[in-house]
mmCIF file of C-alpha atoms in Angstrom:
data_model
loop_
_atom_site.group_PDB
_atom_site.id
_atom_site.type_symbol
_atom_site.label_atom_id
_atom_site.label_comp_id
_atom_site.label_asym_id
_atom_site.label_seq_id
_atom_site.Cartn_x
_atom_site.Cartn_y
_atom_site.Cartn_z
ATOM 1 C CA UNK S 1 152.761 140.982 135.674
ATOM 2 C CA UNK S 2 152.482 142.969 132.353
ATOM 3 C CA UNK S 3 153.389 139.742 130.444
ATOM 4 C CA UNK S 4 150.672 137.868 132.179
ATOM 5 C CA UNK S 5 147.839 140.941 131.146
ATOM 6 C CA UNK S 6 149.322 140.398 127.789
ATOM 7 C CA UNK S 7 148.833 136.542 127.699
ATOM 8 C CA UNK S 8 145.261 137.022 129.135
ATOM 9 C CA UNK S 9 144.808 139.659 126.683
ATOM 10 C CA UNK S 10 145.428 138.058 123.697
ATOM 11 C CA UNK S 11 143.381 134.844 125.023
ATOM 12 C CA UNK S 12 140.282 136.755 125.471
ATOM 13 C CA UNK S 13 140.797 138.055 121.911
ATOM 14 C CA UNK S 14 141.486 134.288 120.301
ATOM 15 C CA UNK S 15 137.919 133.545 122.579
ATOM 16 C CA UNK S 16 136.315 136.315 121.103
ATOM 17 C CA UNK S 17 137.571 135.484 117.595
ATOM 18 C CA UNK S 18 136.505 131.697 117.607
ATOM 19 C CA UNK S 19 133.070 133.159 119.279
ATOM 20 C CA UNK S 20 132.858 135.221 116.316
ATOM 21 C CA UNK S 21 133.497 133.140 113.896
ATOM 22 C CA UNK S 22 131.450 130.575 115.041
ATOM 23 C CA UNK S 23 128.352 132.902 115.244
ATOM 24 C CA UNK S 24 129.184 134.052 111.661
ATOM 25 C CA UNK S 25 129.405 130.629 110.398
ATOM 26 C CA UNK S 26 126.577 129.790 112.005
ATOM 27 C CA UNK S 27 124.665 132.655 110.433
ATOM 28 C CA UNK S 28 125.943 131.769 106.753
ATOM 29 C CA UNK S 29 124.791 128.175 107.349
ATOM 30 C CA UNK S 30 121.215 129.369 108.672
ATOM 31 C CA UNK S 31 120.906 131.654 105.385
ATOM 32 C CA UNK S 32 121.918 128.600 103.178
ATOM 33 C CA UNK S 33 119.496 125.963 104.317
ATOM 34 C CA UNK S 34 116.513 128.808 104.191
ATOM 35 C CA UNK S 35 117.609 129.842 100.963
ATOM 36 C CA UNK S 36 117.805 125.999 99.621
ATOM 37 C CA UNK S 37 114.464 125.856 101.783
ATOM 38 C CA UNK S 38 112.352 128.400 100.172
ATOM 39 C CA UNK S 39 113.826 127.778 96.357
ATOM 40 C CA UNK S 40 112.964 124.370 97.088
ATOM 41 C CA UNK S 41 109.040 125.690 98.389
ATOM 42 C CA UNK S 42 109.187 127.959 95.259
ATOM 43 C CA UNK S 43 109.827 125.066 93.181
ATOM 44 C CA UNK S 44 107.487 122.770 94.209
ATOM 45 C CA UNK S 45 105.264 125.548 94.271
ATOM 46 C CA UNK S 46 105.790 126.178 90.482
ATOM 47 C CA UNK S 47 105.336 122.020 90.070
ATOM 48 C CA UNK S 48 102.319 122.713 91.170
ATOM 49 C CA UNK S 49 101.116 125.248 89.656
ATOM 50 C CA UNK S 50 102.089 123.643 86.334
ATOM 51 C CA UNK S 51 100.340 120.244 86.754
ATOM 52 C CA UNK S 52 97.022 122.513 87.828
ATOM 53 C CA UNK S 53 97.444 124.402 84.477
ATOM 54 C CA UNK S 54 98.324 121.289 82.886
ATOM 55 C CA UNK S 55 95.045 118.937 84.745
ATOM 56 C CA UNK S 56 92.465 122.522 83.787
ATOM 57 C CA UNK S 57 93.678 123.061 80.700
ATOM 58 C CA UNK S 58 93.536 118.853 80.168
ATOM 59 C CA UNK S 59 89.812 119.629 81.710
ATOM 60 C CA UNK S 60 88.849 122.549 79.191
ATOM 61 C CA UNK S 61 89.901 120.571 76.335
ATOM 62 C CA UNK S 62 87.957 117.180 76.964
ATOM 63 C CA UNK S 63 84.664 119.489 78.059
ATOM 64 C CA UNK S 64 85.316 121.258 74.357
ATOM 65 C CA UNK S 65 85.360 117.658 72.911
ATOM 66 C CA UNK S 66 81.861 116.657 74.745
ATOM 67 C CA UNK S 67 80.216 119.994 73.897
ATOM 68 C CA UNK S 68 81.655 119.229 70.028
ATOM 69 C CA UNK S 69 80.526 115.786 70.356
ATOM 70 C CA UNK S 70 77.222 116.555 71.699
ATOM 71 C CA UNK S 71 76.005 118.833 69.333
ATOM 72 C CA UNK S 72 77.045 116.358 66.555
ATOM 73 C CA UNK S 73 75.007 113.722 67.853
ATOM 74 C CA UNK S 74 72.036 116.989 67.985
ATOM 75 C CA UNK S 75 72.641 117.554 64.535
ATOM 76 C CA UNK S 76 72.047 113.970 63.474
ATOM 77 C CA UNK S 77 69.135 113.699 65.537
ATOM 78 C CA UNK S 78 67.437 116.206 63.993
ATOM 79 C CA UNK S 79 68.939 114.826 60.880
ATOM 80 C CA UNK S 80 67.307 111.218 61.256
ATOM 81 C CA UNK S 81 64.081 113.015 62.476
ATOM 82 C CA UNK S 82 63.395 115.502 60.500
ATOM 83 C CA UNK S 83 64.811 113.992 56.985
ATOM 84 C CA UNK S 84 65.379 110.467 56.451
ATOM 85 C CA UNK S 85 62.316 109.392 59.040
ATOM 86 C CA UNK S 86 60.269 111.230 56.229
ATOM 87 C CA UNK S 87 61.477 110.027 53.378
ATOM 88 C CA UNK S 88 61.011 106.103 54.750
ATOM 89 C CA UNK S 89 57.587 107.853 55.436
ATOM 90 C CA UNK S 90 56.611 109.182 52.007
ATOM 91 C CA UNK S 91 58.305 105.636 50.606
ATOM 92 C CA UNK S 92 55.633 104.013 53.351
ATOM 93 C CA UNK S 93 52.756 106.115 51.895
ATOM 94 C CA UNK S 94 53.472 105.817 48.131
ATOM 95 C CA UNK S 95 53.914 101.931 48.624
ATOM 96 C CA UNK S 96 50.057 101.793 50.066
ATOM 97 C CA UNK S 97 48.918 104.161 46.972
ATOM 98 C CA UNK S 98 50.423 100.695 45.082
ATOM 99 C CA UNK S 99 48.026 98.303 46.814
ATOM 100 C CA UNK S 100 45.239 98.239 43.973
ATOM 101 C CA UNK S 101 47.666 97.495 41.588
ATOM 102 C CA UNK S 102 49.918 94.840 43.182
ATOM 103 C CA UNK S 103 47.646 93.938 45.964
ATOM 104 C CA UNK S 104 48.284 93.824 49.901
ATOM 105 C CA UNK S 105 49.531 90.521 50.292
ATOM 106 C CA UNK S 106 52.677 91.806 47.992
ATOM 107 C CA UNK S 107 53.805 95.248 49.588
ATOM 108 C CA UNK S 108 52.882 94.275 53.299
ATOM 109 C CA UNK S 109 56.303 92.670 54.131
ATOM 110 C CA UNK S 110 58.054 95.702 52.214
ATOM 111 C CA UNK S 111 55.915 98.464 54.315
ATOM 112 C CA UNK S 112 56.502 96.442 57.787
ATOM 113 C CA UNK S 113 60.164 96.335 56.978
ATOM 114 C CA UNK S 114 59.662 100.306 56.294
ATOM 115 C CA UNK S 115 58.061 100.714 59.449
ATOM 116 C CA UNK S 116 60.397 98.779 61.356
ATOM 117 C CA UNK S 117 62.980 100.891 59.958
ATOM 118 C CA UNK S 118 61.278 104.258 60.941
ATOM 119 C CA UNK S 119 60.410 102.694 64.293
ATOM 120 C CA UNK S 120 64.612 102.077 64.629
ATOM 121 C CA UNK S 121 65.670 105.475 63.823
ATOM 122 C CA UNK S 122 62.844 107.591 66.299
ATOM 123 C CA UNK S 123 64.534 105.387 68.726
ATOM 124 C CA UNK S 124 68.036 105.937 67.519
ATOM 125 C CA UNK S 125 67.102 109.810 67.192
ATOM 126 C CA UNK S 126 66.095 109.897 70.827
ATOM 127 C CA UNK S 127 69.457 107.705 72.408
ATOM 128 C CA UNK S 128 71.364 110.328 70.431
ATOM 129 C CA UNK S 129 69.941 113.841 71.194
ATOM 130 C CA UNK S 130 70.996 115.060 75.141
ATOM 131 C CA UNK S 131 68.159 117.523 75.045
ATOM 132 C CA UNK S 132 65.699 114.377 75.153
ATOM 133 C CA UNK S 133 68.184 112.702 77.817
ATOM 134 C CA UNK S 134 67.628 115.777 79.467
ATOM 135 C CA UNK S 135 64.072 116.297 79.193
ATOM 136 C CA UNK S 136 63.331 112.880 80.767
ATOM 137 C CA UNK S 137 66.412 112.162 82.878
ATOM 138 C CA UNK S 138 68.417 109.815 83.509
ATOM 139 C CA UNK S 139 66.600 106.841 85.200
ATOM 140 C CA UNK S 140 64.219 106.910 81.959
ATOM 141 C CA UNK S 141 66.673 107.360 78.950
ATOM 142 C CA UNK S 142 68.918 104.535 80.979
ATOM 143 C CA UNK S 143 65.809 102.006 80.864
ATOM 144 C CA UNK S 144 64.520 103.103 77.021
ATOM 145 C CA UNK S 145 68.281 102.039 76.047
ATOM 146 C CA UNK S 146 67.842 98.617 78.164
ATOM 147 C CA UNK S 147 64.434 98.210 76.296
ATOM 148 C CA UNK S 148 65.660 98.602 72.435
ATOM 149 C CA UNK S 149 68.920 96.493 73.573
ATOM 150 C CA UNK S 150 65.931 93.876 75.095
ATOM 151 C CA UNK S 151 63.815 93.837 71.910
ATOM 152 C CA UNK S 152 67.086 92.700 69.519
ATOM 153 C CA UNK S 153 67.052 89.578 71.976
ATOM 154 C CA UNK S 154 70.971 89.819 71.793
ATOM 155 C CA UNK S 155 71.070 90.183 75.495
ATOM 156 C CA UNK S 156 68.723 89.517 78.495
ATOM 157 C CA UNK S 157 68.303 93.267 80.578
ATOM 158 C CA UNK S 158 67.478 93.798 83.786
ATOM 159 C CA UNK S 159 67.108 96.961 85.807
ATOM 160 C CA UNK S 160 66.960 97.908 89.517
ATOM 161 C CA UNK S 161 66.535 101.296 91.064
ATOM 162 C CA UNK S 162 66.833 102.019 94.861
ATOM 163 C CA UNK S 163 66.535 104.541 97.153
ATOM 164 C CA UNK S 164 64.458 108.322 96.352
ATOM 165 C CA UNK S 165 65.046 109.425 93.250
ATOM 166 C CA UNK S 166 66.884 112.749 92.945
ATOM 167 C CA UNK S 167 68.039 114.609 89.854
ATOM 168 C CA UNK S 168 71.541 115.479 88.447
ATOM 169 C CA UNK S 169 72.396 118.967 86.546
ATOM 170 C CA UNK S 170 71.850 118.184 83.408
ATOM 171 C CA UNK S 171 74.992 117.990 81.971
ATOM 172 C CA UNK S 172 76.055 115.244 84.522
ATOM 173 C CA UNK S 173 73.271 113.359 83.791
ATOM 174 C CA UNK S 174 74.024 113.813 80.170
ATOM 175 C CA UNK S 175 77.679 112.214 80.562
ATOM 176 C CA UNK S 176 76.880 109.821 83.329
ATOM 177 C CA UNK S 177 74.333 108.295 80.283
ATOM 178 C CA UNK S 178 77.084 108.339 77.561
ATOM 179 C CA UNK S 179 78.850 106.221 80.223
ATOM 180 C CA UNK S 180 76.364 104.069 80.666
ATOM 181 C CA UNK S 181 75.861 103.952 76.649
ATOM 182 C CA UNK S 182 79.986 103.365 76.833
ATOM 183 C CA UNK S 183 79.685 100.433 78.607
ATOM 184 C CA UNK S 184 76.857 98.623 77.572
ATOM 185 C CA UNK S 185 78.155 98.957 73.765
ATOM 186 C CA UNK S 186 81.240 97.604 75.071
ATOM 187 C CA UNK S 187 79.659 94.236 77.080
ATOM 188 C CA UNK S 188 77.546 94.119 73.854
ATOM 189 C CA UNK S 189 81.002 93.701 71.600
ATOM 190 C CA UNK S 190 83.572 92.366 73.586
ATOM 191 C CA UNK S 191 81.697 90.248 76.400
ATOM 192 C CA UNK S 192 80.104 87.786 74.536
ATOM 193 C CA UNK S 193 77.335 87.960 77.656
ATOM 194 C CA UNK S 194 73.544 86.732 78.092
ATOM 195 C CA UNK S 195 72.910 89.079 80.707
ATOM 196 C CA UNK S 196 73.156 92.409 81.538
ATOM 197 C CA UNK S 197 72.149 93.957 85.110
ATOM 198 C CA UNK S 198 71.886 97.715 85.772
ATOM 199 C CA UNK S 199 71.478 98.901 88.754
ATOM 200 C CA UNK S 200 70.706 102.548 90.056
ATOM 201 C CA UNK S 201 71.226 103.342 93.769
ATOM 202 C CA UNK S 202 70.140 106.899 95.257
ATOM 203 C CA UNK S 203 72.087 107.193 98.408
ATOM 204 C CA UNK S 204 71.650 110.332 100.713
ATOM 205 C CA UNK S 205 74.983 111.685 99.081
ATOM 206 C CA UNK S 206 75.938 110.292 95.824
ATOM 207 C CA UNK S 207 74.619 108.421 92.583
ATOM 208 C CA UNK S 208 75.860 104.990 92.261
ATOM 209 C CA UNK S 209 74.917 103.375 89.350
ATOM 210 C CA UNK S 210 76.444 99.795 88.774
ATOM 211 C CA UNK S 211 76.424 97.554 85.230
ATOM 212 C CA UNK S 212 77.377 93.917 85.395
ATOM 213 C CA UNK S 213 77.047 91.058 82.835
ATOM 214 C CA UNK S 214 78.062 87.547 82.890
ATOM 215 C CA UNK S 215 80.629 87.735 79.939
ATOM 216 C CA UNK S 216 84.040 86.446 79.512
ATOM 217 C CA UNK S 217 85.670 89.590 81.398
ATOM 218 C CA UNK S 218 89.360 90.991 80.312
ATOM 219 C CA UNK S 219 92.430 91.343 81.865
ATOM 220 C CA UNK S 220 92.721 94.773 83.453
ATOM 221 C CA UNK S 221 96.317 95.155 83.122
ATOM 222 C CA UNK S 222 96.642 94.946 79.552
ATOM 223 C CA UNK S 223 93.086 96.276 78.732
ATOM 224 C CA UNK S 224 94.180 100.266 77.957
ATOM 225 C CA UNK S 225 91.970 100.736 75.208
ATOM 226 C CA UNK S 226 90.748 104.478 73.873
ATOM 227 C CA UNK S 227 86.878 104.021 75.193
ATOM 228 C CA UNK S 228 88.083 102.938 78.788
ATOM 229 C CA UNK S 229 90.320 105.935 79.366
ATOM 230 C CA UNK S 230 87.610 107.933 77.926
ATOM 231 C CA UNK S 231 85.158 106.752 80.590
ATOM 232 C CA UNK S 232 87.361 107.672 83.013
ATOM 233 C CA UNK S 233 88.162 110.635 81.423
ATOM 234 C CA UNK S 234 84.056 111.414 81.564
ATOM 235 C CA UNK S 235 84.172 110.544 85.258
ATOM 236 C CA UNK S 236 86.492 112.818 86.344
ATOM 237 C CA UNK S 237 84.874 115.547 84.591
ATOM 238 C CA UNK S 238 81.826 115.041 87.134
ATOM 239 C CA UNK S 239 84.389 114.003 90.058
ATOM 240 C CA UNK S 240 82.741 110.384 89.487
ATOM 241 C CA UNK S 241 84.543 107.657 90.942
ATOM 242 C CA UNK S 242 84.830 104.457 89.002
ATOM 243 C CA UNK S 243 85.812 100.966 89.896
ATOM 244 C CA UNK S 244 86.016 98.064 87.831
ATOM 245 C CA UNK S 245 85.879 94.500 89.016
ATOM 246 C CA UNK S 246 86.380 91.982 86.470
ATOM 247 C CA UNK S 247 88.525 88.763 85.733
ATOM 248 C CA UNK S 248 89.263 86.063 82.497
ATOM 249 C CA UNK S 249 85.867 84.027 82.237
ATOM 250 C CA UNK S 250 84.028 85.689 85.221
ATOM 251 C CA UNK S 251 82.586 88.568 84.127
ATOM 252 C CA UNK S 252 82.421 92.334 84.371
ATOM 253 C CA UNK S 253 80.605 94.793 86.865
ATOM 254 C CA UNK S 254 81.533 98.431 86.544
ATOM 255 C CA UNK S 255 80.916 101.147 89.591
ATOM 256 C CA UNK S 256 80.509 104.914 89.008
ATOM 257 C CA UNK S 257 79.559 106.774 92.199
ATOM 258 C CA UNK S 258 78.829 110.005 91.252
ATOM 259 C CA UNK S 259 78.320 112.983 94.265
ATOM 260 C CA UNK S 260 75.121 114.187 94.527
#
């Protein structure tokens, strides 16, 4: 009888052991996985944390370059304004003070050249300064650039707007323009195109403004060039979406939707 209390004794113990045991090991392999769990949270955290550092400091650095580049284009503004506009001016005046001498029929090719000239850089002075894109917006400074680009008869321009007009801080509307300048430079150099459509749409929630010409298009895959990432560097700055829909021989339209 006391052998068999014995037996059941020492059974109960080996139970509670194992029982023990098991709940230990169970405990240890709860602790593990959460403490592989929350160093791998903490780590992705910190992943993320560093790219957002990385994307605002990436942010702070290209809105440093615009400010930097804006001004510039200011300063020669007011540069071709205020100092070679005059001289071409004065050159203009002192040219007709030669008329009794040399006659009209001699300097009037010379002082419509000069005026031509002066006439080129008011409108080069106004593409360039963002106070003037700013003063008149961006529907206007978009269709003075389509009218110069019209008058060098390099390019047939068209121009649509639709919906209500509605106006954009000022700084967007600044950079959505140097897009717009961007891109129409480019279809100018590259495209070898006859026509170029713009095309404004005011929806109820965003700016979409489209360009398209009928030029020989590119390749997107291998087109990585420095003034297409820095449109869509510009874009992102004013969370503008762009798409780009072109092919070898069939042209080029170009999408920025821009949130209102």
């Amino acid at each position: 009888m006391l052998l068999q209390i014995q037996t059941t004794n020492y059974q109960r113990d080996i139970i509670v052991a194992i029982v023990t045991a098991t709940i230990v090991f169970l405990l240890l392999a709860f602790l593990i996985v959460a403490i592989l769990l929350t160093y791998q949270r903490r780590r992705h955290q910190h992943t993320l944390e560093i790219s957002d550092m990385k994307n605002k400091y990436e942010a702070e650095l290209l809105k440093s370059q615009l400010e930097i580049q804006e001004q510039t284009l200011r300063t020669i503004s007011q540069e071709i304004h205020d100092n070679i506009g005059q001289v071409l001016s004065l050159a203009k005046l002192q040219l007709y003070s030669l008329k009794s001498n040399c006659g009209e029929a001699d300097i009037h090719p010379t002082t419509e050249l000069i005026g031509q000239a002066i006439n080129d850089l008011r409108n080069l002075s106004k593409s360039l300064n963002p106070d003037r894109i700013a003063d008149i917006g961006l529907m206007e400074s978009i269709r003075h650039e389509l009218q110069l680009l019209q008058k060098t008869n390099a390019m047939e321009t068209m121009f649509e707007v639709t919906g209500s007009m509605q106006r954009l801080p000022a700084e967007k509307e600044i950079i959505v323009f140097r897009i717009f300048q961007e891109l129409m430079n480019n279809s100018i150099k590259h495209s070898k195109a006859t026509v170029l459509k713009t095309c404004i749409d005011y929806q109820s929630n965003a700016l979409v403004l489209s360009i398209a010409d009928n030029g020989i298009g590119f390749d997107r895959e291998s087109k990585t060039g420095i003034g297409l990432n820095s449109i869509k560097s510009r874009a992102a700055m004013i969370n503008g979406v762009l798409q780009i829909d072109t092919a070898k021989n069939n042209g080029t339209q170009t999408i920025l939707t821009v949130p209102l």
